[in-house]
Amino acid sequence: MRALEYSFRQGAASLWRSRGSSAFALLAFALALAVLGVLLMLTSNADQLLSRWTPASEFSVYLADTTTSEQRGAIESAIDQSGVSAGREYVSKAQALTRFRQEFAELANLAEGFEDNPFPASIEVRVGQGAERDGRVDALVKQVVQLPGVVDVRYDRDWLARVGTALDTVRAAGFALALLMGLAAAVTVATVVRLGLLARHDEIEIMELVGAPLAYIRGPFVAEGFLQGGIGAVLAIAFLWLSQALANAWWGTELRALFDGEALRFLPVRLSAVLILGGMLVGSTGGLAAAWRAGSDPR
């Protein structure tokens, strides 16, 4: 316990003595973690959005303008008899146009240039729980798309899966970038700690001569890296919080439209804690790497 207290006291003092070079390492650390934090915040919001959409998945059956009432009845019968549907709704061409004007008011004037209503009638089907797991929905979609009077079938689950795959790709690319930046930050911390080690070279030699334990020799440098990583992580969290607040203040309407009526949310507490602990771990690793040979017997 005394060695731990001594290490952090000396590490904080060394951090203050070399505050100029330490500030550069802190900024490098904060930048690396901020990049990862922005990625985590965006993907976390997107995951929450997908989790809300997934249970309410549906598919839409678009009808041709020439579809007869008998053909429409056959389509609805196939849907009802499949056991997949938790409810369906017929949307006429006029209702589809009205919905477009209400949901996309800024684009409503685009529909004014057509002589005829360009939107097709459709049957919107809510998918029952568990229907996707046994493949019944896919079978029904393949069946319905071949029925007379059907122009196309759009299944939400297909594009939700594509969005999920895209998110995984973005997440992997972001983690790779953050890993490279974290490695660069660790090297920067190790360099700064190494400068402090060289400045205390005579003191370390004396400690070696009197037989001081390695914990007292290397501990302050590991603690210095730990503090640099922790402070850099806290700076990154503060930057993310400020960025999230400014984004909601300046682009709140656009973000709510993007995230289905929800404002951009900050990182969950668990992910914030992971960022801070990760920063401390990387900083400690950099400090340990710099001080690894301190206290070793050259003989």
Tab-separated table of N, CA and C in Angstrom, residues 50-119:
chain	number	residue	atom	x	y	z
A	50	LEU	N	-32.627	0.207	-34.141
A	50	LEU	CA	-32.925	-1.078	-34.764
A	50	LEU	C	-33.689	-2.001	-33.821
A	51	SER	N	-33.346	-1.928	-32.522
A	51	SER	CA	-34.048	-2.777	-31.552
A	51	SER	C	-35.512	-2.391	-31.420
A	52	ARG	N	-35.832	-1.118	-31.661
A	52	ARG	CA	-37.237	-0.698	-31.629
A	52	ARG	C	-37.961	-1.096	-32.911
A	53	TRP	N	-37.245	-1.067	-34.019
A	53	TRP	CA	-37.869	-1.382	-35.302
A	53	TRP	C	-38.074	-2.880	-35.504
A	54	THR	N	-37.145	-3.685	-35.016
A	54	THR	CA	-37.162	-5.111	-35.313
A	54	THR	C	-38.437	-5.822	-34.845
A	55	PRO	N	-38.897	-5.611	-33.599
A	55	PRO	CA	-40.116	-6.324	-33.185
A	55	PRO	C	-41.351	-5.891	-33.968
A	56	ALA	N	-41.319	-4.686	-34.544
A	56	ALA	CA	-42.478	-4.169	-35.270
A	56	ALA	C	-42.307	-4.307	-36.778
A	57	SER	N	-41.582	-5.328	-37.210
A	57	SER	CA	-41.318	-5.472	-38.637
A	57	SER	C	-42.607	-5.766	-39.384
A	58	GLU	N	-42.628	-5.371	-40.632
A	58	GLU	CA	-43.794	-5.599	-41.474
A	58	GLU	C	-43.339	-5.695	-42.918
A	59	PHE	N	-44.239	-6.144	-43.766
A	59	PHE	CA	-43.937	-6.084	-45.192
A	59	PHE	C	-45.128	-5.480	-45.911
A	60	SER	N	-44.824	-4.837	-47.034
A	60	SER	CA	-45.835	-4.140	-47.816
A	60	SER	C	-45.960	-4.804	-49.174
A	61	VAL	N	-47.206	-5.077	-49.550
A	61	VAL	CA	-47.504	-5.667	-50.851
A	61	VAL	C	-48.045	-4.551	-51.742
A	62	TYR	N	-47.290	-4.176	-52.776
A	62	TYR	CA	-47.694	-3.090	-53.661
A	62	TYR	C	-48.514	-3.655	-54.826
A	63	LEU	N	-49.659	-3.020	-55.063
A	63	LEU	CA	-50.604	-3.510	-56.060
A	63	LEU	C	-50.530	-2.678	-57.338
A	64	ALA	N	-50.785	-3.336	-58.452
A	64	ALA	CA	-50.847	-2.633	-59.735
A	64	ALA	C	-52.134	-1.816	-59.802
A	65	ASP	N	-52.107	-0.773	-60.628
A	65	ASP	CA	-53.310	0.063	-60.774
A	65	ASP	C	-54.463	-0.733	-61.381
A	66	THR	N	-54.147	-1.800	-62.091
A	66	THR	CA	-55.177	-2.605	-62.769
A	66	THR	C	-55.649	-3.781	-61.920
A	67	THR	N	-55.184	-3.864	-60.673
A	67	THR	CA	-55.571	-4.986	-59.814
A	67	THR	C	-57.083	-4.965	-59.562
A	68	THR	N	-57.735	-6.106	-59.796
A	68	THR	CA	-59.176	-6.198	-59.582
A	68	THR	C	-59.480	-6.533	-58.121
A	69	SER	N	-60.728	-6.361	-57.747
A	69	SER	CA	-61.132	-6.675	-56.377
A	69	SER	C	-60.972	-8.166	-56.094
A	70	GLU	N	-61.189	-9.022	-57.117
A	70	GLU	CA	-61.008	-10.459	-56.934
A	70	GLU	C	-59.536	-10.791	-56.676
A	71	GLN	N	-58.636	-10.160	-57.424
A	71	GLN	CA	-57.203	-10.396	-57.211
A	71	GLN	C	-56.768	-9.911	-55.833
A	72	ARG	N	-57.280	-8.755	-55.444
A	72	ARG	CA	-56.945	-8.246	-54.112
A	72	ARG	C	-57.463	-9.191	-53.038
A	73	GLY	N	-58.663	-9.721	-53.220
A	73	GLY	CA	-59.208	-10.672	-52.246
A	73	GLY	C	-58.362	-11.926	-52.140
A	74	ALA	N	-57.846	-12.401	-53.277
A	74	ALA	CA	-56.989	-13.589	-53.257
A	74	ALA	C	-55.688	-13.313	-52.513
A	75	ILE	N	-55.165	-12.137	-52.695
A	75	ILE	CA	-53.926	-11.764	-51.996
A	75	ILE	C	-54.173	-11.716	-50.495
A	76	GLU	N	-55.263	-11.078	-50.094
A	76	GLU	CA	-55.568	-10.960	-48.660
A	76	GLU	C	-55.852	-12.325	-48.050
A	77	SER	N	-56.494	-13.209	-48.794
A	77	SER	CA	-56.761	-14.565	-48.292
A	77	SER	C	-55.461	-15.336	-48.070
A	78	ALA	N	-54.522	-15.189	-49.000
A	78	ALA	CA	-53.229	-15.868	-48.846
A	78	ALA	C	-52.499	-15.368	-47.599
A	79	ILE	N	-52.600	-14.088	-47.339
A	79	ILE	CA	-51.948	-13.511	-46.160
A	79	ILE	C	-52.616	-14.027	-44.895
A	80	ASP	N	-53.954	-14.023	-44.872
A	80	ASP	CA	-54.675	-14.434	-43.665
A	80	ASP	C	-54.483	-15.916	-43.368
A	81	GLN	N	-54.436	-16.752	-44.399
A	81	GLN	CA	-54.329	-18.193	-44.200
A	81	GLN	C	-52.900	-18.638	-43.867
A	82	SER	N	-51.925	-17.762	-44.037
A	82	SER	CA	-50.527	-18.150	-43.790
A	82	SER	C	-50.206	-18.284	-42.314
A	83	GLY	N	-50.990	-17.624	-41.460
A	83	GLY	CA	-50.691	-17.626	-40.031
A	83	GLY	C	-49.548	-16.715	-39.634
A	84	VAL	N	-49.072	-15.932	-40.581
A	84	VAL	CA	-47.945	-15.026	-40.342
A	84	VAL	C	-48.412	-13.671	-39.852
A	85	SER	N	-49.574	-13.260	-40.337
A	85	SER	CA	-50.027	-11.891	-40.116
A	85	SER	C	-50.581	-11.686	-38.712
A	86	ALA	N	-50.149	-10.565	-38.090
A	86	ALA	CA	-50.748	-10.110	-36.836
A	86	ALA	C	-51.721	-8.974	-37.095
A	87	GLY	N	-52.004	-8.713	-38.362
A	87	GLY	CA	-52.898	-7.631	-38.746
A	87	GLY	C	-52.479	-7.088	-40.095
A	88	ARG	N	-53.439	-6.599	-40.855
A	88	ARG	CA	-53.124	-6.023	-42.159
A	88	ARG	C	-54.011	-4.808	-42.391
A	89	GLU	N	-53.546	-3.946	-43.302
A	89	GLU	CA	-54.292	-2.726	-43.608
A	89	GLU	C	-54.155	-2.421	-45.098
A	90	TYR	N	-55.271	-2.145	-45.730
A	90	TYR	CA	-55.262	-1.747	-47.139
A	90	TYR	C	-55.076	-0.232	-47.220
A	91	VAL	N	-54.114	0.201	-48.017
A	91	VAL	CA	-53.820	1.625	-48.200
A	91	VAL	C	-54.072	1.957	-49.668
A	92	SER	N	-55.074	2.776	-49.926
A	92	SER	CA	-55.408	3.143	-51.302
A	92	SER	C	-54.375	4.117	-51.860
A	93	LYS	N	-54.465	4.383	-53.159
A	93	LYS	CA	-53.554	5.330	-53.800
A	93	LYS	C	-53.706	6.715	-53.177
A	94	ALA	N	-54.934	7.134	-52.907
A	94	ALA	CA	-55.166	8.458	-52.312
A	94	ALA	C	-54.591	8.532	-50.905
A	95	GLN	N	-54.761	7.463	-50.121
A	95	GLN	CA	-54.200	7.436	-48.765
A	95	GLN	C	-52.671	7.459	-48.803
A	96	ALA	N	-52.079	6.769	-49.759
A	96	ALA	CA	-50.617	6.759	-49.882
A	96	ALA	C	-50.089	8.161	-50.188
A	97	LEU	N	-50.786	8.884	-51.059
A	97	LEU	CA	-50.384	10.252	-51.376
A	97	LEU	C	-50.526	11.156	-50.161
A	98	THR	N	-51.606	11.003	-49.423
A	98	THR	CA	-51.823	11.818	-48.221
A	98	THR	C	-50.740	11.547	-47.176
A	99	ARG	N	-50.379	10.286	-46.991
A	99	ARG	CA	-49.312	9.930	-46.039
A	99	ARG	C	-47.991	10.575	-46.443
A	100	PHE	N	-47.692	10.514	-47.724
A	100	PHE	CA	-46.434	11.115	-48.205
A	100	PHE	C	-46.395	12.596	-47.889
A	101	ARG	N	-47.488	13.290	-48.139
A	101	ARG	CA	-47.528	14.730	-47.883
A	101	ARG	C	-47.414	15.039	-46.397
A	102	GLN	N	-47.947	14.185	-45.545
A	102	GLN	CA	-47.881	14.419	-44.104
A	102	GLN	C	-46.513	14.090	-43.533
A	103	GLU	N	-45.933	12.975	-43.955
A	103	GLU	CA	-44.666	12.523	-43.382
A	103	GLU	C	-43.455	13.212	-44.002
A	104	PHE	N	-43.599	13.701	-45.237
A	104	PHE	CA	-42.492	14.373	-45.919
A	104	PHE	C	-42.997	15.713	-46.452
A	105	ALA	N	-43.352	16.571	-45.498
A	105	ALA	CA	-43.955	17.860	-45.877
A	105	ALA	C	-43.023	18.685	-46.757
A	106	GLU	N	-41.712	18.605	-46.505
A	106	GLU	CA	-40.772	19.407	-47.283
A	106	GLU	C	-40.642	18.912	-48.720
A	107	LEU	N	-41.087	17.668	-48.978
A	107	LEU	CA	-41.015	17.110	-50.329
A	107	LEU	C	-42.390	17.007	-50.992
A	108	ALA	N	-43.396	17.537	-50.312
A	108	ALA	CA	-44.762	17.373	-50.817
A	108	ALA	C	-44.947	17.981	-52.198
A	109	ASN	N	-44.204	19.065	-52.493
A	109	ASN	CA	-44.385	19.725	-53.794
A	109	ASN	C	-43.912	18.846	-54.957
A	110	LEU	N	-43.099	17.825	-54.675
A	110	LEU	CA	-42.637	16.941	-55.739
A	110	LEU	C	-43.791	16.143	-56.340
A	111	ALA	N	-44.799	15.873	-55.523
A	111	ALA	CA	-45.935	15.085	-56.006
A	111	ALA	C	-46.930	15.917	-56.790
A	112	GLU	N	-46.728	17.236	-56.814
A	112	GLU	CA	-47.683	18.100	-57.513
A	112	GLU	C	-47.446	18.131	-59.017
A	113	GLY	N	-46.258	17.710	-59.446
A	113	GLY	CA	-45.942	17.822	-60.867
A	113	GLY	C	-46.488	16.696	-61.717
A	114	PHE	N	-47.148	15.714	-61.105
A	114	PHE	CA	-47.674	14.577	-61.861
A	114	PHE	C	-49.163	14.783	-62.155
A	115	GLU	N	-49.555	14.389	-63.347
A	115	GLU	CA	-50.979	14.474	-63.678
A	115	GLU	C	-51.783	13.438	-62.897
A	116	ASP	N	-51.218	12.248	-62.744
A	116	ASP	CA	-51.881	11.184	-61.999
A	116	ASP	C	-51.138	10.929	-60.691
A	117	ASN	N	-51.825	10.318	-59.774
A	117	ASN	CA	-51.221	9.940	-58.484
A	117	ASN	C	-50.145	8.882	-58.738
A	118	PRO	N	-48.860	9.167	-58.420
A	118	PRO	CA	-47.789	8.209	-58.730
A	118	PRO	C	-47.647	7.089	-57.714
A	119	PHE	N	-48.366	7.165	-56.590
A	119	PHE	CA	-48.187	6.182	-55.525
A	119	PHE	C	-49.134	5.000	-55.713
